[in-house]
Amino acid sequence: MKVEEPQPLVDQEPADVPFRLLTPDGTLQGDLPPGLDRDRLRDLYRLMALVRRADLEATALQRQGELAVWAPLSGQEAAQVGSAFALQPQDMAFPSYREMGAAVVRGVDIVDYLHFYRGTWHGGMYDPAEHGFGMISVPVASQCLHAVGWAMGAAMDGKDACALAYFGDGATSEGDFHEACNFSAVFKAPAIFFCQNNGWAISVPLSKQTAAPIHRKAAGYGLPGVRVDGNDILAVVQVTQEARQRAVDAGIPTLIEAVTYRLGPHSTADDASIYQPREEVERWQALEPLSRYRTFLESQGIADAAFFGSVDEEAAAIAAKIRAGIAAAPPRPVHEMFQWVYEQTPQHLARQRDEVLHGGQDADA
Amino acid sequence: MPETTMAAALNTALADSLERDDRVLVFGEDVGKLGGVFRITQGLQQRFGETRVFDTPLAESGIAGISVGLALAGWRPVAEMQFDAFSYPALNQTISHIARYRYRSRGRAPMPVVIRIPEAGGIGAAENHSDSPETYYAHTVGLKVVVPSTPMDAYDLLVQSIADPDPVVFLEPKSRYWSKESGELKSGGLPIGRARVVREGGHCTLIAWGAMVSRCLEAADLAAEDGVELEVVDLRTLVPLDLETLAVAVRTTGRAVVVHEAPMTLGFGAEVVARLVEDCFVNLEAPVLRVTGYDTPYPPATIEEHYVPSVERILSAVGRVLSY
């Protein structure tokens, strides 16, 4: 008897079609998400454009040796800006290392953010609590659990707040992603799991990470799963707003799979041309989020050339600010290496610090 | 004076901490209705409710990972790992996040987290239930590592650990859970980071922590019958290490033996010996020896008595040290 090879799940169910409000050519289908007036609609473009420019600037700074490394996010602006835009100030976002777009929306100073990549200070120089934006987290998927714990804590305090965890498609292979989804469902934690499925985990394609569509994994935890066109900022805003409402009103966490594409390498340390098919990049380039949304704004008469001109000027100014801020940033004073390890510096650490600072003289004093 | 077991003392420490600070949370696997597999959390859920004391899914990384988020949200998590070797799936969260959060955030986001772990052997347990993982944690900068040896001190150290602004890995020597001590449970004794001379003696200093402290005291009793006075130092805290108390003790006797249950190679004893050599070389009359578990996996229960340092092995090492 011939045994049939098990077939991997393919995208074939209606639910697998990503939710979309803007067609690839920028035509609105359906209603706008609630609460998006003209100013806010323009703001969405403005934020994406600033992030795009800042991303290019960071890449350039890395090439010039000003940053140690950079993880580009071009192509993912709609997913990041749209999701962060849907949060409230009292919410908390937990990023991985590719979320400058979300950081900007949360009001984090870009130079403070980039200090992580310059090697100035781990975690960046910004205050996570002030911006409701956690420290950059490198161990893949680990931050998903932090979001769940924070959401549990906020719920116990009766706060109208949720936690949103950012991660990529590769992170869904990690145990912490599964533990986080499971914990959140069991504890009814007001959390949102926001996966930016950008097609690649460094050089490994999605097909080598999972045989099941990411959004369908949610069912296994008893969670709603949503697949959204991650290059359609309006759709991203809407599904994240809805997820937030479910989270804070009913303690129902949502797994959102934003289907997007990483137009650049994983980081400035790898060469994407080795593994990314050129046709694939070109196909996605045509679907990139800014031009699609710009077409929408223009066709609806929401924004005109003067607006886009002013955005370009602002973006150029921000790029200049980044360049100046990074170039001017000295290394932190060496004694900070020993600070904050513990609340009070233990004696053995104080001795090591004094050795570095004074050649050990203080230690003997 | 009432007699208290270490298990009861730890239970009271948790209860008193939950009572004193309503931001303290106790959670882990089976800590709720069952009261923990060692009953350390017995009765706490009934008394403080399912919000303050709760069972989690069976996922150690999850237990450690939510501790980070809860601490960021202003809570004081006291997480239980059910057994020593079950804490390994949580190492990534413990090492990469819990230990480093204060540092990475430039002091803005402290991690007042306690991870309680029943540790070490001697109770005839199955595989993966008898490890001594202290070196993994002691090597991780940013954690404090606390190991009590008596019921009274276990109470005091756990209350202090929960109140501590830094993350504490609290290792509970499970073979001592049922040991008894008379006295009143109270906090505010010797702080975390201070060792304790539990027996004075002029010939040689035994240095130990957790379950091996009582083993060293047994050895000291026997040695005294032969006129050899052994000093016994209970480290209580591996990080930060109380080098001053150690150095004073060793300078007085000029001889020392470090006793621990973990394997010898890169066990915490190696650190103690290195520090003593650096600080007390001129006062030493003999090499500092170690009596430890062997460099094998923790063995099956029926032969574990040959692995855990025995009184005989300790006295034999003392004999070698005294013969210099």
XYZ file of C-alpha atoms in Angstrom:
689
model
C 0.000 0.000 0.000
C 1.339 3.357 -0.908
C 1.473 5.793 1.966
C 0.963 9.367 0.939
C 3.502 11.875 2.104
C 1.909 14.293 4.562
C 1.442 17.578 2.795
C 2.362 20.771 4.549
C -0.582 23.022 5.144
C -0.962 25.465 2.334
C -2.649 28.807 2.348
C -6.032 27.823 1.055
C -8.687 28.685 3.598
C -10.581 31.974 3.370
C -9.031 32.980 6.712
C -5.599 32.678 5.142
C -6.283 35.603 2.833
C -4.751 38.566 4.633
C -7.156 41.248 5.776
C -6.681 44.265 3.567
C -8.182 47.735 3.241
C -5.943 49.091 0.501
C -5.381 47.267 -2.747
C -1.779 47.168 -3.960
C -2.566 50.103 -6.232
C -3.811 52.164 -3.285
C -7.565 51.866 -3.691
C -9.591 51.817 -0.500
C -11.887 48.848 -0.200
C -14.335 49.065 2.689
C -14.426 51.639 5.461
C -11.565 53.447 7.119
C -10.692 52.273 10.634
C -12.522 54.341 13.254
C -10.864 57.439 14.646
C -8.665 58.193 11.658
C -9.353 61.779 10.705
C -7.515 63.638 7.998
C -4.653 64.680 10.287
C -4.130 61.210 11.620
C -4.226 59.724 8.143
C -1.504 62.121 7.096
C 0.427 61.419 10.272
C 0.590 57.736 9.369
C 2.372 58.594 6.139
C 4.609 61.085 7.847
C 5.732 58.524 10.423
C 6.411 55.856 7.806
C 8.426 58.287 5.713
C 10.505 59.416 8.688
C 11.191 55.841 9.651
C 12.184 54.940 6.084
C 14.615 57.834 5.997
C 16.013 57.058 9.441
C 16.490 53.434 8.416
C 18.472 54.424 5.329
C 20.511 56.824 7.427
C 21.308 54.114 9.951
C 22.426 51.774 7.187
C 24.666 54.506 5.788
C 26.089 55.227 9.241
C 26.910 51.564 9.684
C 28.680 51.495 6.318
C 30.728 54.450 7.495
C 31.672 52.723 10.702
C 29.575 54.935 12.978
C 27.265 52.072 13.992
C 28.574 48.632 14.892
C 25.661 46.906 13.195
C 22.177 47.740 11.951
C 19.072 45.624 11.376
C 17.202 47.372 8.553
C 13.434 47.518 8.543
C 12.674 49.002 5.132
C 9.556 47.327 3.791
C 8.102 46.844 7.274
C 7.130 50.447 8.006
C 3.393 49.872 7.732
C 3.443 46.883 10.063
C 5.434 48.729 12.712
C 3.964 52.197 12.486
C 0.403 50.915 12.092
C 0.534 48.575 15.063
C 2.220 51.071 17.392
C -0.202 53.758 16.247
C -3.103 51.612 17.455
C -1.734 51.500 21.011
C -2.592 53.906 23.809
C 0.044 55.793 25.818
C -0.513 53.577 28.869
C 0.208 50.398 26.875
C 3.607 48.744 26.738
C 5.338 47.470 23.603
C 8.113 44.880 23.848
C 10.360 45.065 20.789
C 12.951 42.793 19.269
C 15.928 44.453 17.568
C 14.151 45.572 14.372
C 11.478 47.880 15.731
C 12.753 51.417 15.241
C 9.503 52.140 13.420
C 7.457 51.316 16.482
C 9.955 53.132 18.708
C 9.473 56.353 16.750
C 5.685 56.138 17.126
C 6.119 55.606 20.863
C 8.108 58.830 21.056
C 11.536 57.303 21.605
C 14.352 59.594 20.486
C 15.972 57.939 17.467
C 19.501 58.784 18.547
C 18.827 57.325 22.008
C 17.502 54.244 20.241
C 20.463 53.948 17.872
C 22.949 54.022 20.725
C 22.243 50.323 21.105
C 23.643 49.742 17.605
C 26.509 52.138 18.090
C 27.583 50.139 21.099
C 27.044 52.997 23.503
C 24.753 51.150 25.859
C 22.901 47.830 25.823
C 19.165 48.310 25.649
C 19.524 51.824 24.227
C 19.628 55.069 26.182
C 15.890 55.739 26.414
C 13.640 55.149 29.413
C 11.351 52.176 28.675
C 8.708 53.198 31.225
C 8.532 56.792 29.969
C 7.680 55.698 26.436
C 5.881 52.433 27.097
C 8.491 50.854 24.887
C 10.650 48.078 26.298
C 14.364 47.743 25.830
C 15.663 46.231 22.619
C 15.647 42.470 23.155
C 18.009 40.305 21.166
C 17.323 36.722 22.370
C 14.692 35.701 19.846
C 11.089 35.475 21.136
C 12.143 36.010 24.755
C 10.319 39.336 24.926
C 6.986 37.637 24.204
C 6.967 36.352 27.773
C 7.813 39.769 29.165
C 4.752 41.131 27.427
C 2.580 38.434 28.977
C 3.952 39.085 32.468
C 3.464 42.812 32.068
C -0.066 42.295 30.769
C -0.880 40.038 33.722
C 0.466 42.668 36.089
C -1.501 45.475 34.443
C -4.686 43.403 34.546
C -4.196 42.653 38.251
C -3.946 46.402 38.803
C -7.193 46.905 36.914
C -5.496 49.108 34.329
C -6.979 49.823 30.928
C -3.749 48.754 29.262
C -2.327 45.997 27.116
C 1.118 44.750 26.194
C 2.193 44.160 22.619
C 5.121 41.904 21.724
C 6.945 42.387 18.415
C 8.730 39.448 16.850
C 9.493 37.943 13.485
C 8.521 34.740 11.710
C 11.681 32.991 12.902
C 10.648 33.638 16.501
C 7.623 31.407 16.081
C 10.031 28.453 16.070
C 11.255 29.322 19.562
C 9.818 27.807 22.714
C 9.273 31.168 24.370
C 6.801 32.173 21.656
C 4.700 29.093 22.365
C 4.973 29.450 26.127
C 3.937 33.089 25.860
C 0.883 32.356 23.727
C -0.133 29.566 26.066
C 0.416 31.563 29.265
C -1.513 34.524 27.901
C -4.509 32.385 27.001
C -4.520 30.530 30.315
C -4.213 33.732 32.349
C -6.401 35.868 30.051
C -3.576 38.365 29.880
C -4.335 41.478 27.814
C -1.543 40.842 25.331
C -1.085 41.162 21.587
C 1.426 39.017 19.735
C 2.449 40.947 16.674
C 4.417 38.813 14.253
C 6.045 40.595 11.355
C 6.323 37.740 8.928
C 8.939 39.263 6.691
C 9.720 36.031 4.902
C 13.247 35.484 6.184
C 15.002 34.550 9.417
C 18.474 35.716 8.424
C 18.947 33.423 5.403
C 16.265 30.855 6.153
C 12.899 31.207 4.398
C 9.555 30.865 6.135
C 9.039 27.387 4.653
C 11.955 26.165 6.768
C 10.497 27.678 9.958
C 6.972 26.382 9.871
C 4.722 24.100 7.879
C 1.603 25.886 9.113
C 0.548 29.473 8.467
C 1.561 31.481 11.525
C -1.860 32.986 12.239
C -3.402 29.506 12.396
C -1.157 28.537 15.316
C -3.339 30.750 17.493
C -6.138 28.171 17.434
C -3.902 25.715 19.255
C -3.716 28.053 22.232
C -7.371 29.006 22.148
C -6.606 32.467 20.803
C -7.946 34.397 17.853
C -5.437 34.558 15.028
C -5.509 37.256 12.386
C -3.588 37.492 9.161
C -3.249 40.995 7.866
C -1.550 42.574 4.884
C 1.425 43.997 6.726
C 2.153 46.461 3.940
C -1.289 48.027 4.257
C -1.047 50.455 7.141
C -4.782 51.032 7.402
C -5.462 47.319 7.738
C -2.711 47.000 10.355
C -4.158 49.870 12.378
C -7.586 48.301 12.277
C -6.652 44.755 13.307
C -4.384 46.048 16.084
C -7.105 48.364 17.386
C -9.500 45.434 17.441
C -6.951 43.220 19.163
C -6.370 45.913 21.764
C -10.076 46.157 22.439
C -10.401 42.380 22.869
C -7.388 42.381 25.171
C -8.450 45.114 27.569
C -12.203 44.479 27.467
C -12.239 40.717 27.670
C -8.725 39.523 28.421
C -8.512 37.873 25.023
C -5.009 37.969 23.545
C -4.639 37.961 19.766
C -1.925 36.584 17.526
C -1.551 38.919 14.558
C 0.456 37.769 11.576
C 1.386 40.786 9.518
C 2.507 39.525 6.124
C 5.266 41.827 4.981
C 8.706 41.579 3.459
C 12.232 42.398 4.478
C 13.528 44.362 1.526
C 17.065 44.457 2.896
C 19.370 42.017 4.643
C 18.784 40.670 8.160
C 21.551 42.937 9.318
C 24.402 44.880 7.818
C 26.534 41.833 8.564
C 24.912 39.568 5.973
C 24.593 39.629 2.193
C 20.953 39.024 1.248
C 21.820 38.567 -2.415
C 23.215 35.132 -1.530
C 19.828 33.780 -0.463
C 17.040 36.161 -1.471
C 15.843 35.559 -5.049
C 15.986 38.797 -6.998
C 12.516 38.222 -8.513
C 11.061 37.863 -5.037
C 12.555 41.156 -3.904
C 11.300 42.879 -7.040
C 7.815 41.461 -6.589
C 7.677 42.769 -3.035
C 9.244 46.060 -3.951
C 6.113 46.703 -6.009
C 4.019 46.060 -2.899
C 6.023 48.223 -0.506
C 3.913 50.199 1.932
C 4.781 53.855 1.402
C 3.968 54.275 -2.257
C 0.724 52.368 -1.884
C -0.431 54.580 0.941
C 0.768 57.717 -0.782
C -1.375 56.851 -3.813
C -4.342 56.463 -1.496
C -3.760 59.836 0.182
C -3.335 61.580 -3.162
C -6.333 59.969 -4.806
C -8.544 60.866 -1.842
C -7.261 64.409 -1.791
C -6.053 63.973 1.777
C -2.522 65.058 1.048
C -0.951 67.118 -1.686
C 2.488 67.828 -3.034
C 3.051 70.490 -0.375
C 2.418 67.935 2.357
C 4.780 65.395 0.828
C 7.356 68.113 0.378
C 7.153 69.060 4.018
C 7.500 65.425 5.036
C 10.608 65.106 2.883
C 12.062 68.179 4.562
C 11.295 66.839 8.006
C 12.827 63.476 7.081
C 15.981 65.162 5.855
C 16.176 67.139 9.084
C 15.806 63.994 11.144
C 18.499 62.268 9.128
C 20.793 65.203 9.789
C 19.930 65.084 13.478
C 20.736 61.383 13.602
C 24.022 61.892 11.835
C 25.042 64.736 14.102
C 23.815 62.984 17.252
C 25.584 59.742 16.517
C 28.821 61.329 15.390
C 28.905 63.511 18.493
C 28.178 60.698 20.936
C 31.225 59.739 22.947
C 31.545 56.361 24.650
C 30.003 56.280 28.108
C 32.424 56.885 30.980
C 34.153 53.654 31.907
C 32.872 53.606 35.479
C 29.388 52.996 34.075
C 30.560 49.503 33.149
C 30.335 48.726 36.854
C 27.220 50.712 37.619
C 23.729 49.248 37.853
C 24.864 45.612 37.972
C 23.310 45.563 41.441
C 21.512 48.300 43.295
C 24.514 48.628 45.581
C 27.910 47.829 44.140
C 29.356 44.849 46.013
C 32.885 45.076 47.304
C 34.441 42.757 44.749
C 32.959 44.812 41.938
C 34.019 48.082 43.537
C 37.574 46.743 43.663
C 37.489 45.850 39.979
C 36.090 49.281 39.144
C 38.798 51.018 41.143
C 41.428 48.948 39.424
C 40.193 50.162 36.048
C 39.843 53.763 37.146
C 42.876 54.172 39.366
C 45.104 51.225 38.693
C 43.965 49.593 41.908
C 45.163 52.383 44.223
C 41.769 52.817 45.810
C 41.469 49.116 46.352
C 44.555 49.125 48.548
C 43.652 52.317 50.365
C 11.355 27.392 72.188
C 9.333 25.835 69.374
C 11.032 23.511 66.917
C 10.637 24.400 63.262
C 11.550 22.517 60.099
C 13.201 24.350 57.228
C 10.117 23.623 55.121
C 7.868 25.283 57.692
C 10.282 28.186 58.098
C 10.273 28.826 54.351
C 6.500 28.580 54.276
C 6.263 31.164 57.042
C 8.761 33.411 55.263
C 6.571 33.360 52.153
C 3.415 33.966 54.170
C 4.954 36.843 56.114
C 6.273 38.419 52.909
C 2.894 38.086 51.174
C 1.309 39.645 54.251
C 3.761 42.506 54.540
C 3.863 43.560 50.892
C 0.780 43.198 48.713
C 2.938 43.408 45.566
C 4.522 40.029 46.336
C 3.309 37.176 44.121
C 4.091 33.479 44.544
C 3.771 31.208 41.529
C 5.119 28.112 39.833
C 4.129 24.554 39.099
C 1.833 22.933 41.673
C 2.313 25.714 44.212
C -1.426 26.355 44.582
C -3.786 23.778 45.956
C -1.081 21.139 46.412
C 1.201 23.593 48.173
C 4.233 22.589 46.120
C 5.742 19.137 45.796
C 7.688 19.860 48.991
C 4.706 21.703 50.560
C 6.719 24.901 50.888
C 3.724 26.892 49.627
C 1.143 24.913 51.584
C -1.909 26.908 52.582
C -0.718 30.111 50.907
C -3.276 30.060 48.113
C -6.131 29.443 50.568
C -4.914 32.344 52.660
C -3.920 34.875 50.004
C -6.111 33.902 47.070
C -5.512 32.712 43.558
C -4.327 36.093 42.337
C -1.392 36.287 44.742
C -0.503 32.576 44.755
C -1.073 30.700 41.527
C -0.216 27.637 39.506
C 1.352 28.196 36.122
C 1.446 26.023 33.029
C 4.319 23.550 33.072
C 6.890 25.760 31.391
C 9.940 26.991 33.246
C 11.062 29.559 30.698
C 7.527 30.918 30.874
C 7.693 31.135 34.654
C 10.950 33.081 34.539
C 9.884 35.149 31.529
C 6.625 36.396 33.012
C 8.600 37.336 36.129
C 10.392 39.940 34.021
C 7.129 41.472 32.809
C 5.537 41.337 36.238
C 8.538 43.078 37.783
C 8.376 45.759 35.083
C 4.710 46.233 35.982
C 5.696 46.849 39.598
C 5.143 43.434 41.163
C 7.589 41.350 43.197
C 7.558 37.857 41.738
C 8.660 34.884 43.825
C 8.833 32.048 41.313
C 9.335 28.404 42.170
C 11.229 26.022 39.928
C 10.109 22.591 40.980
C 13.537 20.964 40.996
C 17.128 22.006 40.313
C 17.498 20.453 36.871
C 14.113 21.800 35.820
C 15.489 25.310 36.129
C 17.638 24.788 33.023
C 14.898 25.551 30.483
C 14.611 28.935 32.213
C 18.319 29.760 31.947
C 17.887 31.995 28.906
C 15.371 34.213 30.659
C 17.387 34.151 33.879
C 20.747 34.900 32.317
C 19.779 37.083 29.373
C 17.081 39.126 31.055
C 16.504 38.779 34.798
C 20.190 39.166 35.632
C 20.840 42.014 33.198
C 17.734 44.140 33.182
C 18.881 46.661 35.766
C 22.188 47.056 33.936
C 20.727 47.340 30.439
C 18.183 49.905 31.614
C 20.838 52.006 33.382
C 19.156 51.344 36.704
C 15.674 52.318 35.550
C 14.181 48.826 35.526
C 15.276 46.762 38.524
C 14.300 43.103 38.747
C 13.222 42.329 42.319
C 12.632 38.707 41.383
C 13.261 35.671 43.577
C 13.660 32.280 41.929
C 13.341 29.529 44.507
C 14.897 26.207 43.541
C 14.919 23.038 45.666
C 18.432 21.768 45.008
C 21.015 19.052 45.618
C 20.631 15.391 46.438
C 20.644 13.030 49.309
C 16.949 12.180 49.246
C 16.964 9.205 46.903
C 15.322 11.095 44.063
C 15.050 10.226 40.389
C 17.335 11.554 37.673
C 17.255 15.351 37.157
C 16.020 15.851 40.726
C 19.341 16.153 42.586
C 21.575 18.632 40.767
C 23.570 21.385 42.434
C 23.322 24.210 39.887
C 24.829 27.000 41.984
C 27.796 27.629 39.709
C 25.601 28.399 36.713
C 23.896 31.106 38.695
C 26.945 32.334 40.599
C 28.744 32.818 37.282
C 25.899 34.974 36.013
C 26.625 38.568 36.887
C 23.630 40.465 38.220
C 22.149 37.626 40.245
C 22.558 37.121 43.936
C 22.851 33.492 44.981
C 21.635 32.512 48.418
C 21.786 29.053 50.007
C 20.457 28.632 53.552
C 21.538 25.780 55.779
C 19.247 25.962 58.815
C 15.529 26.638 59.373
C 16.030 29.937 61.222
C 18.461 31.251 58.664
C 16.293 29.996 55.807
C 13.451 32.135 57.135
C 15.621 35.192 57.527
C 17.352 34.830 54.179
C 14.132 34.256 52.238
C 12.424 37.281 53.801
C 15.517 39.346 52.934
C 15.668 37.929 49.402
C 12.068 38.865 48.692
C 12.680 42.382 49.990
C 15.936 42.674 48.011
C 15.898 45.071 45.047
C 18.059 42.679 42.996
C 17.188 39.270 41.546
C 17.984 36.405 43.902
C 18.382 32.745 43.049
C 17.382 31.087 46.299
C 18.633 27.504 46.473
C 16.891 25.331 49.039
C 18.866 22.236 50.078
C 16.063 19.728 49.872
C 17.718 17.144 52.109
C 17.469 19.770 54.873
C 13.780 20.581 54.384
C 12.881 18.338 57.315
C 15.764 19.359 59.572
C 14.617 21.023 62.786
C 15.849 23.935 64.801
C 14.603 25.581 67.959
C 14.123 29.293 68.002
C 11.979 32.186 66.979
C 11.550 32.946 63.289
C 12.701 36.498 62.760
C 14.236 38.584 60.043
C 16.902 41.224 60.260
C 19.759 38.948 61.210
C 22.947 38.692 59.206
C 22.358 40.302 55.823
C 22.643 38.637 52.438
C 26.307 38.653 51.520
C 27.603 37.787 54.955
C 29.005 34.405 55.930
C 28.669 32.965 59.397
C 31.132 31.081 61.547
C 28.917 28.335 62.921
C 31.592 26.552 64.893
C 34.898 27.859 66.169
C 38.018 25.777 65.985
C 41.707 26.458 65.685
C 43.098 23.637 63.569
C 41.406 23.910 60.197
C 38.490 25.792 58.615
C 35.739 23.905 56.805
C 33.884 26.056 54.298
C 30.465 24.944 53.075
C 26.941 26.041 52.229
C 23.495 24.484 52.173
C 23.262 20.817 53.060
C 27.026 20.405 53.438
C 27.148 22.703 56.460
C 25.522 20.098 58.699
C 27.771 17.434 57.180
C 30.790 19.548 58.124
C 29.431 19.994 61.647
C 29.131 16.216 61.944
C 32.731 15.924 60.816
C 33.774 18.575 63.337
C 32.036 16.675 66.151
C 33.908 13.511 65.246
C 37.228 15.292 64.857
C 36.795 16.912 68.262
C 36.731 13.431 69.804
C 40.282 13.076 68.501
C 41.243 16.503 69.754
C 41.110 18.207 66.363
C 39.162 21.465 66.500
C 37.547 22.286 63.188
C 36.072 25.641 62.415
C 32.966 25.614 60.205
C 31.976 28.577 58.029
C 28.542 28.671 56.408
C 28.801 30.928 53.366
C 24.992 31.511 53.252
C 25.489 33.618 50.130
C 27.702 32.685 47.202
C 27.119 36.019 45.456
C 28.147 38.414 46.835
C 30.800 36.335 48.573
C 31.895 37.374 52.056
C 35.637 37.276 51.526
C 36.376 39.122 54.733
C 34.823 36.561 57.054
C 36.454 33.803 55.044
C 39.858 35.416 55.128
C 39.692 36.048 58.863
C 38.716 32.432 59.488
C 41.421 31.023 57.270
C 44.136 33.363 58.527
C 43.375 32.165 62.049
C 43.669 28.464 61.284
C 46.011 28.612 58.302
C 44.241 25.623 56.821
C 41.006 25.161 54.931
C 38.869 22.560 53.195
C 35.970 23.544 50.966
C 33.069 21.094 50.860
C 30.318 21.066 48.255
C 28.063 18.633 46.499
C 28.392 19.915 42.937
C 31.074 18.339 40.719
C 34.598 19.509 41.451
C 35.617 20.986 38.108
C 34.706 24.671 38.118
C 32.471 24.086 41.112
C 32.053 27.098 43.379
C 34.810 25.670 45.564
C 37.275 26.549 42.822
C 36.338 30.208 43.239
C 36.664 30.025 47.023
C 40.087 28.416 46.798
C 41.305 30.942 44.251
C 40.199 33.843 46.424
C 41.823 32.371 49.496
C 45.078 31.876 47.653
C 44.977 35.483 46.450
C 44.095 36.939 49.843
C 45.682 34.591 52.359
C 48.610 32.933 50.604
C 51.139 33.951 53.220
C 48.891 32.708 56.032
C 48.288 29.295 54.548
C 50.110 26.372 56.074
C 48.812 23.904 53.501
C 47.055 23.822 50.149
C 43.313 24.447 50.362
C 41.609 21.189 49.448
C 38.163 20.491 48.106
C 35.783 17.667 48.955
C 33.072 17.647 46.343
C 30.780 15.568 44.230
C 32.607 13.804 41.438
C 32.851 14.971 37.850
C 30.000 12.681 36.861
C 26.320 13.290 36.371
C 24.552 13.052 39.718
C 24.383 9.266 40.158
C 21.361 6.993 40.634
C 19.797 7.009 44.077
C 21.107 3.612 45.166
C 24.725 4.742 44.909
C 24.388 8.458 45.644
C 25.889 8.032 49.114
C 29.216 7.399 47.413
C 28.916 10.690 45.542
C 27.788 13.152 48.200
C 30.756 14.210 50.355
C 30.767 12.034 53.456
C 32.110 12.724 56.917
C 34.894 10.252 56.164
C 35.943 12.059 52.995
C 35.887 15.386 54.802
C 38.004 14.050 57.662
C 40.394 12.440 55.248
C 40.921 15.800 53.510
C 41.384 17.456 56.896
C 43.996 14.829 57.704
C 45.902 15.618 54.531
C 45.750 19.335 55.201
C 46.931 18.898 58.789
C 49.821 16.685 57.722
C 51.582 19.533 55.919
